[in-house]
Each structure stands twice: as structure tokens, then as C-alpha cells.
Amino acid sequence: MTQLLKEIIKKNIKVDGKDLHLLDDYFKPKKIAKGSFLLKEGEVFHAAVFVQNGLFRTFVIDENGTEHIVQFATQGMWTGDLASFISGKPSKFYTEALEESEILTITKNEWENLLQKAPFYLDFHRKLLEKGLFSLQERLLESYSVDARKKYLNLIHTFPDIIQRVPLYMIASYLGMSRETLSRVRKHLTDKK
């Protein structure tokens, strides 16, 4: 059940394949129905979530009731609120399944036990944090310094099939633009073909 996770670990760090069997004792598979929430604002995120297949969105709701999507997570990605998971503090985010999905979960105690028993997993976790920090900085920089067209093209590069899987209003929310701006960008790109 943890095959995809094992493959991703092997791509990121040097590890003896026989050590990877430890993951099977810690990660639990779970099916999630479309529209179900893994997390809602005010809840503590008690289990880290690895997406085996499916699609999730993580978002916040501002004081005007507007949703702002901060992450899409597809196969092979992690989702939820890492800060809440690590700190035990309530989350400010919602994480919702946009498709029927299959995930692997690991509780905080199991996570800490795995980090102690499997040094390779500590290396992998460090790599995850480094990549996550890099991605966060890139996304923040993009939000301030890249025009709407480039933001859209970057999204399509990162998630090639996202347009077929997610309503356009969610794409606009993720990109931090209005639906009208997104429509103009898409029309301009289509007209250029």
C-alpha cells in the first residue's frame, strides 16, 4: 500500500530498499469521498496525509467569506496543515477532497517513532521540508512579481491536467486573480495558437 511513497523516498534520498518495509507499520490507508474534509478551521491536524491518488485543495476563508486556495495536492504529494500537525495548535485552513481519493495517514506519535527508528526517514523529512520551503518562497515571489499570464502558465506546467479536474473559479482563487482576469488570460493564450 505504501509503494508510491517508497518510490518517492528512493528518488529523493539514498536508502536501502529493505529498510523501507518499516513504512508499512506506520502509514494507514484510507479512502476519502469527494467533498469530504480532512481538516476544518479550528481543528488540530492530527495525522500527516500523503495522497496516493485523487485531488485535494487547502484553503482559507477571509473575513468577507471569500475562499483563497493555497494548495492543490495530487498523487504523490502531501496535504493538510503541517504547522498544526507539528505544533498541535488549531488550524486556520480547510482541506477538502475534490475527487474520490486514497490517502496514507500517519499520526504525530507514529511519525515521531518512525523518525527515531528509521534514520532514512529523517533524511527524507528534511528533504521534504527543504522542498516545501523552496516551493513556498517561489509561490510567494510569484504572487508579487509575475503577471497573470505567467502565473497561469506556471500552474499548467506544475499541474498539466488541473484545468480538466478543477472548476475555473478555483483556479482563479489559487492564482490570486479574478475569474474575469483568468478568462482573459486563457482567451489570449487560445487566440495566439
PDB file of C-alpha atoms in Angstrom:
ATOM      1  CA  MET A   1       0.000   0.000   0.000  1.00  0.00           C
ATOM      2  CA  THR A   2       2.932   2.361   0.538  1.00  0.00           C
ATOM      3  CA  GLN A   3       4.590   1.626  -2.820  1.00  0.00           C
ATOM      4  CA  LEU A   4       4.235   5.143  -4.256  1.00  0.00           C
ATOM      5  CA  LEU A   5       5.632   6.688  -1.067  1.00  0.00           C
ATOM      6  CA  LYS A   6       8.558   4.266  -1.168  1.00  0.00           C
ATOM      7  CA  GLU A   7       9.303   5.176  -4.785  1.00  0.00           C
ATOM      8  CA  ILE A   8       9.279   8.887  -3.940  1.00  0.00           C
ATOM      9  CA  ILE A   9      11.596   8.325  -0.984  1.00  0.00           C
ATOM     10  CA  LYS A  10      14.028   6.385  -3.198  1.00  0.00           C
ATOM     11  CA  LYS A  11      14.031   9.250  -5.721  1.00  0.00           C
ATOM     12  CA  ASN A  12      14.903  11.776  -3.022  1.00  0.00           C
ATOM     13  CA  ILE A  13      17.428  10.029  -0.791  1.00  0.00           C
ATOM     14  CA  LYS A  14      19.809   7.100  -0.798  1.00  0.00           C
ATOM     15  CA  VAL A  15      18.156   4.277   1.114  1.00  0.00           C
ATOM     16  CA  ASP A  16      18.424   0.521   1.321  1.00  0.00           C
ATOM     17  CA  GLY A  17      15.214  -0.950  -0.074  1.00  0.00           C
ATOM     18  CA  LYS A  18      14.855  -3.397   2.810  1.00  0.00           C
ATOM     19  CA  ASP A  19      14.591  -0.507   5.295  1.00  0.00           C
ATOM     20  CA  LEU A  20      11.517   0.811   3.517  1.00  0.00           C
ATOM     21  CA  HIS A  21       9.358  -2.034   4.864  1.00  0.00           C
ATOM     22  CA  LEU A  22       9.134  -0.073   8.140  1.00  0.00           C
ATOM     23  CA  LEU A  23       6.718   2.332   6.452  1.00  0.00           C
ATOM     24  CA  ASP A  24       4.061  -0.370   6.201  1.00  0.00           C
ATOM     25  CA  ASP A  25       3.825  -0.481  10.004  1.00  0.00           C
ATOM     26  CA  TYR A  26       3.212   3.254  10.346  1.00  0.00           C
ATOM     27  CA  PHE A  27       1.154   4.503   7.414  1.00  0.00           C
ATOM     28  CA  LYS A  28      -2.538   3.595   7.299  1.00  0.00           C
ATOM     29  CA  PRO A  29      -4.537   3.626   4.025  1.00  0.00           C
ATOM     30  CA  LYS A  30      -7.865   5.410   3.891  1.00  0.00           C
ATOM     31  CA  LYS A  31     -10.449   6.210   1.203  1.00  0.00           C
ATOM     32  CA  ILE A  32     -11.900   9.714   1.138  1.00  0.00           C
ATOM     33  CA  ALA A  33     -15.169  10.638  -0.579  1.00  0.00           C
ATOM     34  CA  LYS A  34     -15.380  13.641  -2.874  1.00  0.00           C
ATOM     35  CA  GLY A  35     -16.445  16.688  -0.876  1.00  0.00           C
ATOM     36  CA  SER A  36     -15.164  15.310   2.438  1.00  0.00           C
ATOM     37  CA  PHE A  37     -12.967  17.471   4.628  1.00  0.00           C
ATOM     38  CA  LEU A  38      -9.725  16.208   6.122  1.00  0.00           C
ATOM     39  CA  LEU A  39      -9.472  19.415   8.111  1.00  0.00           C
ATOM     40  CA  LYS A  40     -11.555  22.454   9.001  1.00  0.00           C
ATOM     41  CA  GLU A  41     -10.527  25.755  10.515  1.00  0.00           C
ATOM     42  CA  GLY A  42     -10.196  25.490  14.296  1.00  0.00           C
ATOM     43  CA  GLU A  43      -9.375  21.763  14.278  1.00  0.00           C
ATOM     44  CA  VAL A  44      -5.984  20.302  15.075  1.00  0.00           C
ATOM     45  CA  PHE A  45      -4.470  18.336  12.198  1.00  0.00           C
ATOM     46  CA  HIS A  46      -3.694  15.035  13.957  1.00  0.00           C
ATOM     47  CA  ALA A  47      -2.332  12.993  11.057  1.00  0.00           C
ATOM     48  CA  ALA A  48       0.014  13.801   8.190  1.00  0.00           C
ATOM     49  CA  VAL A  49      -1.590  12.920   4.849  1.00  0.00           C
ATOM     50  CA  PHE A  50       0.105  11.543   1.742  1.00  0.00           C
ATOM     51  CA  VAL A  51      -2.058  11.470  -1.411  1.00  0.00           C
ATOM     52  CA  GLN A  52      -1.980   8.049  -3.084  1.00  0.00           C
ATOM     53  CA  ASN A  53      -4.428   9.221  -5.730  1.00  0.00           C
ATOM     54  CA  GLY A  54      -7.101  11.857  -6.042  1.00  0.00           C
ATOM     55  CA  LEU A  55      -7.102  15.611  -5.595  1.00  0.00           C
ATOM     56  CA  PHE A  56      -7.345  17.953  -2.608  1.00  0.00           C
ATOM     57  CA  ARG A  57      -7.456  21.678  -2.072  1.00  0.00           C
ATOM     58  CA  THR A  58      -6.334  23.541   1.031  1.00  0.00           C
ATOM     59  CA  PHE A  59      -7.851  26.979   1.514  1.00  0.00           C
ATOM     60  CA  VAL A  60      -8.637  29.774   3.956  1.00  0.00           C
ATOM     61  CA  ILE A  61     -11.757  31.894   4.203  1.00  0.00           C
ATOM     62  CA  ASP A  62     -11.210  35.608   4.785  1.00  0.00           C
ATOM     63  CA  GLU A  63     -13.394  37.902   6.896  1.00  0.00           C
ATOM     64  CA  ASN A  64     -15.569  38.663   3.850  1.00  0.00           C
ATOM     65  CA  GLY A  65     -16.303  34.967   3.320  1.00  0.00           C
ATOM     66  CA  THR A  66     -14.049  34.671   0.256  1.00  0.00           C
ATOM     67  CA  GLU A  67     -12.101  31.454  -0.213  1.00  0.00           C
ATOM     68  CA  HIS A  68      -8.393  31.641  -1.050  1.00  0.00           C
ATOM     69  CA  ILE A  69      -6.860  28.363  -2.229  1.00  0.00           C
ATOM     70  CA  VAL A  70      -3.273  27.986  -1.057  1.00  0.00           C
ATOM     71  CA  GLN A  71      -2.578  24.460  -2.307  1.00  0.00           C
ATOM     72  CA  PHE A  72      -3.733  21.770  -4.673  1.00  0.00           C
ATOM     73  CA  ALA A  73      -2.420  18.313  -3.820  1.00  0.00           C
ATOM     74  CA  THR A  74      -2.447  15.426  -6.269  1.00  0.00           C
ATOM     75  CA  GLN A  75      -0.928  11.952  -6.380  1.00  0.00           C
ATOM     76  CA  GLY A  76       2.447  11.771  -4.646  1.00  0.00           C
ATOM     77  CA  MET A  77       2.016  14.998  -2.662  1.00  0.00           C
ATOM     78  CA  TRP A  78       1.365  15.769   0.995  1.00  0.00           C
ATOM     79  CA  THR A  79      -1.625  17.830   2.093  1.00  0.00           C
ATOM     80  CA  GLY A  80      -3.133  19.415   5.192  1.00  0.00           C
ATOM     81  CA  ASP A  81      -1.569  21.794   7.696  1.00  0.00           C
ATOM     82  CA  LEU A  82       1.981  20.884   8.684  1.00  0.00           C
ATOM     83  CA  ALA A  83       2.161  23.688  11.270  1.00  0.00           C
ATOM     84  CA  SER A  84      -0.930  22.362  13.069  1.00  0.00           C
ATOM     85  CA  PHE A  85       0.360  18.778  12.822  1.00  0.00           C
ATOM     86  CA  ILE A  86       3.723  19.674  14.364  1.00  0.00           C
ATOM     87  CA  SER A  87       2.551  22.235  16.947  1.00  0.00           C
ATOM     88  CA  GLY A  88      -0.761  20.684  17.960  1.00  0.00           C
ATOM     89  CA  LYS A  89      -2.397  24.113  17.545  1.00  0.00           C
ATOM     90  CA  PRO A  90      -5.711  24.657  15.749  1.00  0.00           C
ATOM     91  CA  SER A  91      -5.514  25.173  12.016  1.00  0.00           C
ATOM     92  CA  LYS A  92      -6.649  28.198  10.056  1.00  0.00           C
ATOM     93  CA  PHE A  93      -7.116  26.060   6.944  1.00  0.00           C
ATOM     94  CA  TYR A  94      -9.659  23.756   5.362  1.00  0.00           C
ATOM     95  CA  THR A  95      -8.561  20.721   3.339  1.00  0.00           C
ATOM     96  CA  GLU A  96     -11.209  19.192   1.064  1.00  0.00           C
ATOM     97  CA  ALA A  97     -11.219  16.232  -1.324  1.00  0.00           C
ATOM     98  CA  LEU A  98     -12.153  17.413  -4.809  1.00  0.00           C
ATOM     99  CA  GLU A  99     -12.290  13.825  -6.107  1.00  0.00           C
ATOM    100  CA  GLU A 100     -12.718  10.351  -4.688  1.00  0.00           C
ATOM    101  CA  SER A 101      -9.260   9.848  -3.193  1.00  0.00           C
ATOM    102  CA  GLU A 102      -6.994   7.389  -1.442  1.00  0.00           C
ATOM    103  CA  ILE A 103      -4.533   8.577   1.159  1.00  0.00           C
ATOM    104  CA  LEU A 104      -1.979   7.297   3.638  1.00  0.00           C
ATOM    105  CA  THR A 105      -2.077   8.761   7.135  1.00  0.00           C
ATOM    106  CA  ILE A 106       0.391   8.764   9.990  1.00  0.00           C
ATOM    107  CA  THR A 107      -0.293  10.178  13.460  1.00  0.00           C
ATOM    108  CA  LYS A 108       2.077  12.538  15.251  1.00  0.00           C
ATOM    109  CA  ASN A 109       3.216   9.798  17.687  1.00  0.00           C
ATOM    110  CA  GLU A 110       3.760   7.308  14.863  1.00  0.00           C
ATOM    111  CA  TRP A 111       5.622   9.995  12.880  1.00  0.00           C
ATOM    112  CA  GLU A 112       7.986  10.670  15.787  1.00  0.00           C
ATOM    113  CA  ASN A 113       8.526   6.940  16.378  1.00  0.00           C
ATOM    114  CA  LEU A 114       9.301   6.420  12.703  1.00  0.00           C
ATOM    115  CA  LEU A 115      11.792   9.303  12.737  1.00  0.00           C
ATOM    116  CA  GLN A 116      13.618   7.606  15.648  1.00  0.00           C
ATOM    117  CA  LYS A 117      13.539   4.068  14.243  1.00  0.00           C
ATOM    118  CA  ALA A 118      14.340   4.902  10.638  1.00  0.00           C
ATOM    119  CA  PRO A 119      17.172   7.394  10.114  1.00  0.00           C
ATOM    120  CA  PHE A 120      16.479   7.351   6.359  1.00  0.00           C
ATOM    121  CA  TYR A 121      13.027   8.792   7.058  1.00  0.00           C
ATOM    122  CA  LEU A 122      14.574  11.679   8.986  1.00  0.00           C
ATOM    123  CA  ASP A 123      16.684  12.441   5.886  1.00  0.00           C
ATOM    124  CA  PHE A 124      13.576  12.255   3.710  1.00  0.00           C
ATOM    125  CA  HIS A 125      11.632  14.506   6.092  1.00  0.00           C
ATOM    126  CA  ARG A 126      14.434  17.085   5.954  1.00  0.00           C
ATOM    127  CA  LYS A 127      14.330  16.973   2.131  1.00  0.00           C
ATOM    128  CA  LEU A 128      10.558  17.424   2.233  1.00  0.00           C
ATOM    129  CA  LEU A 129      10.873  20.480   4.442  1.00  0.00           C
ATOM    130  CA  GLU A 130      13.577  21.958   2.205  1.00  0.00           C
ATOM    131  CA  LYS A 131      11.479  21.428  -0.927  1.00  0.00           C
ATOM    132  CA  GLY A 132       8.393  22.774   0.821  1.00  0.00           C
ATOM    133  CA  LEU A 133      10.209  25.925   1.914  1.00  0.00           C
ATOM    134  CA  PHE A 134      11.587  26.420  -1.602  1.00  0.00           C
ATOM    135  CA  SER A 135       8.104  25.968  -3.135  1.00  0.00           C
ATOM    136  CA  LEU A 136       6.562  28.361  -0.630  1.00  0.00           C
ATOM    137  CA  GLN A 137       9.154  31.030  -1.396  1.00  0.00           C
ATOM    138  CA  GLU A 138       8.681  30.558  -5.142  1.00  0.00           C
ATOM    139  CA  ARG A 139       4.896  30.833  -4.816  1.00  0.00           C
ATOM    140  CA  LEU A 140       5.179  33.932  -2.634  1.00  0.00           C
ATOM    141  CA  LEU A 141       7.630  35.553  -5.038  1.00  0.00           C
ATOM    142  CA  GLU A 142       5.380  34.667  -7.979  1.00  0.00           C
ATOM    143  CA  SER A 143       2.377  36.252  -6.289  1.00  0.00           C
ATOM    144  CA  TYR A 144       4.189  39.612  -6.116  1.00  0.00           C
ATOM    145  CA  SER A 145       6.309  39.670  -9.231  1.00  0.00           C
ATOM    146  CA  VAL A 146       4.726  37.628 -12.026  1.00  0.00           C
ATOM    147  CA  ASP A 147       1.921  38.708 -14.343  1.00  0.00           C
ATOM    148  CA  ALA A 148      -1.362  36.783 -14.670  1.00  0.00           C
ATOM    149  CA  ARG A 149      -0.338  35.026 -17.896  1.00  0.00           C
ATOM    150  CA  LYS A 150       2.893  33.681 -16.401  1.00  0.00           C
ATOM    151  CA  LYS A 151       1.085  32.541 -13.209  1.00  0.00           C
ATOM    152  CA  TYR A 152      -1.378  30.582 -15.338  1.00  0.00           C
ATOM    153  CA  LEU A 153       1.374  29.005 -17.459  1.00  0.00           C
ATOM    154  CA  ASN A 154       3.322  28.042 -14.315  1.00  0.00           C
ATOM    155  CA  LEU A 155       0.210  26.356 -12.909  1.00  0.00           C
ATOM    156  CA  ILE A 156      -0.324  24.387 -16.135  1.00  0.00           C
ATOM    157  CA  HIS A 157       3.327  23.335 -16.054  1.00  0.00           C
ATOM    158  CA  THR A 158       3.047  22.164 -12.423  1.00  0.00           C
ATOM    159  CA  PHE A 159      -0.401  20.545 -12.776  1.00  0.00           C
ATOM    160  CA  PRO A 160      -0.851  19.693 -16.501  1.00  0.00           C
ATOM    161  CA  ASP A 161      -4.374  18.254 -16.104  1.00  0.00           C
ATOM    162  CA  ILE A 162      -5.697  20.655 -13.458  1.00  0.00           C
ATOM    163  CA  ILE A 163      -7.992  22.512 -15.876  1.00  0.00           C
ATOM    164  CA  GLN A 164      -9.895  19.280 -16.567  1.00  0.00           C
ATOM    165  CA  ARG A 165     -10.153  18.442 -12.867  1.00  0.00           C
ATOM    166  CA  VAL A 166     -10.956  21.743 -11.141  1.00  0.00           C
ATOM    167  CA  PRO A 167     -13.567  24.454 -11.796  1.00  0.00           C
ATOM    168  CA  LEU A 168     -12.108  27.689 -13.175  1.00  0.00           C
ATOM    169  CA  TYR A 169     -13.184  29.728 -10.140  1.00  0.00           C
ATOM    170  CA  MET A 170     -10.872  27.535  -8.027  1.00  0.00           C
ATOM    171  CA  ILE A 171      -8.020  28.050 -10.491  1.00  0.00           C
ATOM    172  CA  ALA A 172      -8.581  31.829 -10.240  1.00  0.00           C
ATOM    173  CA  SER A 173      -8.606  31.625  -6.442  1.00  0.00           C
ATOM    174  CA  TYR A 174      -5.350  29.661  -6.381  1.00  0.00           C
ATOM    175  CA  LEU A 175      -3.711  32.140  -8.757  1.00  0.00           C
ATOM    176  CA  GLY A 176      -4.956  35.148  -6.773  1.00  0.00           C
ATOM    177  CA  MET A 177      -6.885  36.690  -9.650  1.00  0.00           C
ATOM    178  CA  SER A 178     -10.498  37.303 -10.599  1.00  0.00           C
ATOM    179  CA  ARG A 179     -12.378  34.878 -12.827  1.00  0.00           C
ATOM    180  CA  GLU A 180     -12.579  37.618 -15.438  1.00  0.00           C
ATOM    181  CA  THR A 181      -8.796  38.035 -15.484  1.00  0.00           C
ATOM    182  CA  LEU A 182      -8.334  34.287 -15.773  1.00  0.00           C
ATOM    183  CA  SER A 183     -10.816  34.185 -18.682  1.00  0.00           C
ATOM    184  CA  ARG A 184      -8.924  36.981 -20.470  1.00  0.00           C
ATOM    185  CA  VAL A 185      -5.591  35.174 -19.968  1.00  0.00           C
ATOM    186  CA  ARG A 186      -6.980  31.891 -21.294  1.00  0.00           C
ATOM    187  CA  LYS A 187      -8.621  33.622 -24.270  1.00  0.00           C
ATOM    188  CA  HIS A 188      -5.402  35.470 -25.110  1.00  0.00           C
ATOM    189  CA  LEU A 189      -3.405  32.211 -24.997  1.00  0.00           C
ATOM    190  CA  THR A 190      -6.012  30.426 -27.157  1.00  0.00           C
ATOM    191  CA  ASP A 191      -6.062  33.277 -29.701  1.00  0.00           C
ATOM    192  CA  LYS A 192      -2.266  33.059 -30.047  1.00  0.00           C
ATOM    193  CA  LYS A 193      -2.398  29.397 -31.140  1.00  0.00           C
TER     194      LYS A 193
END
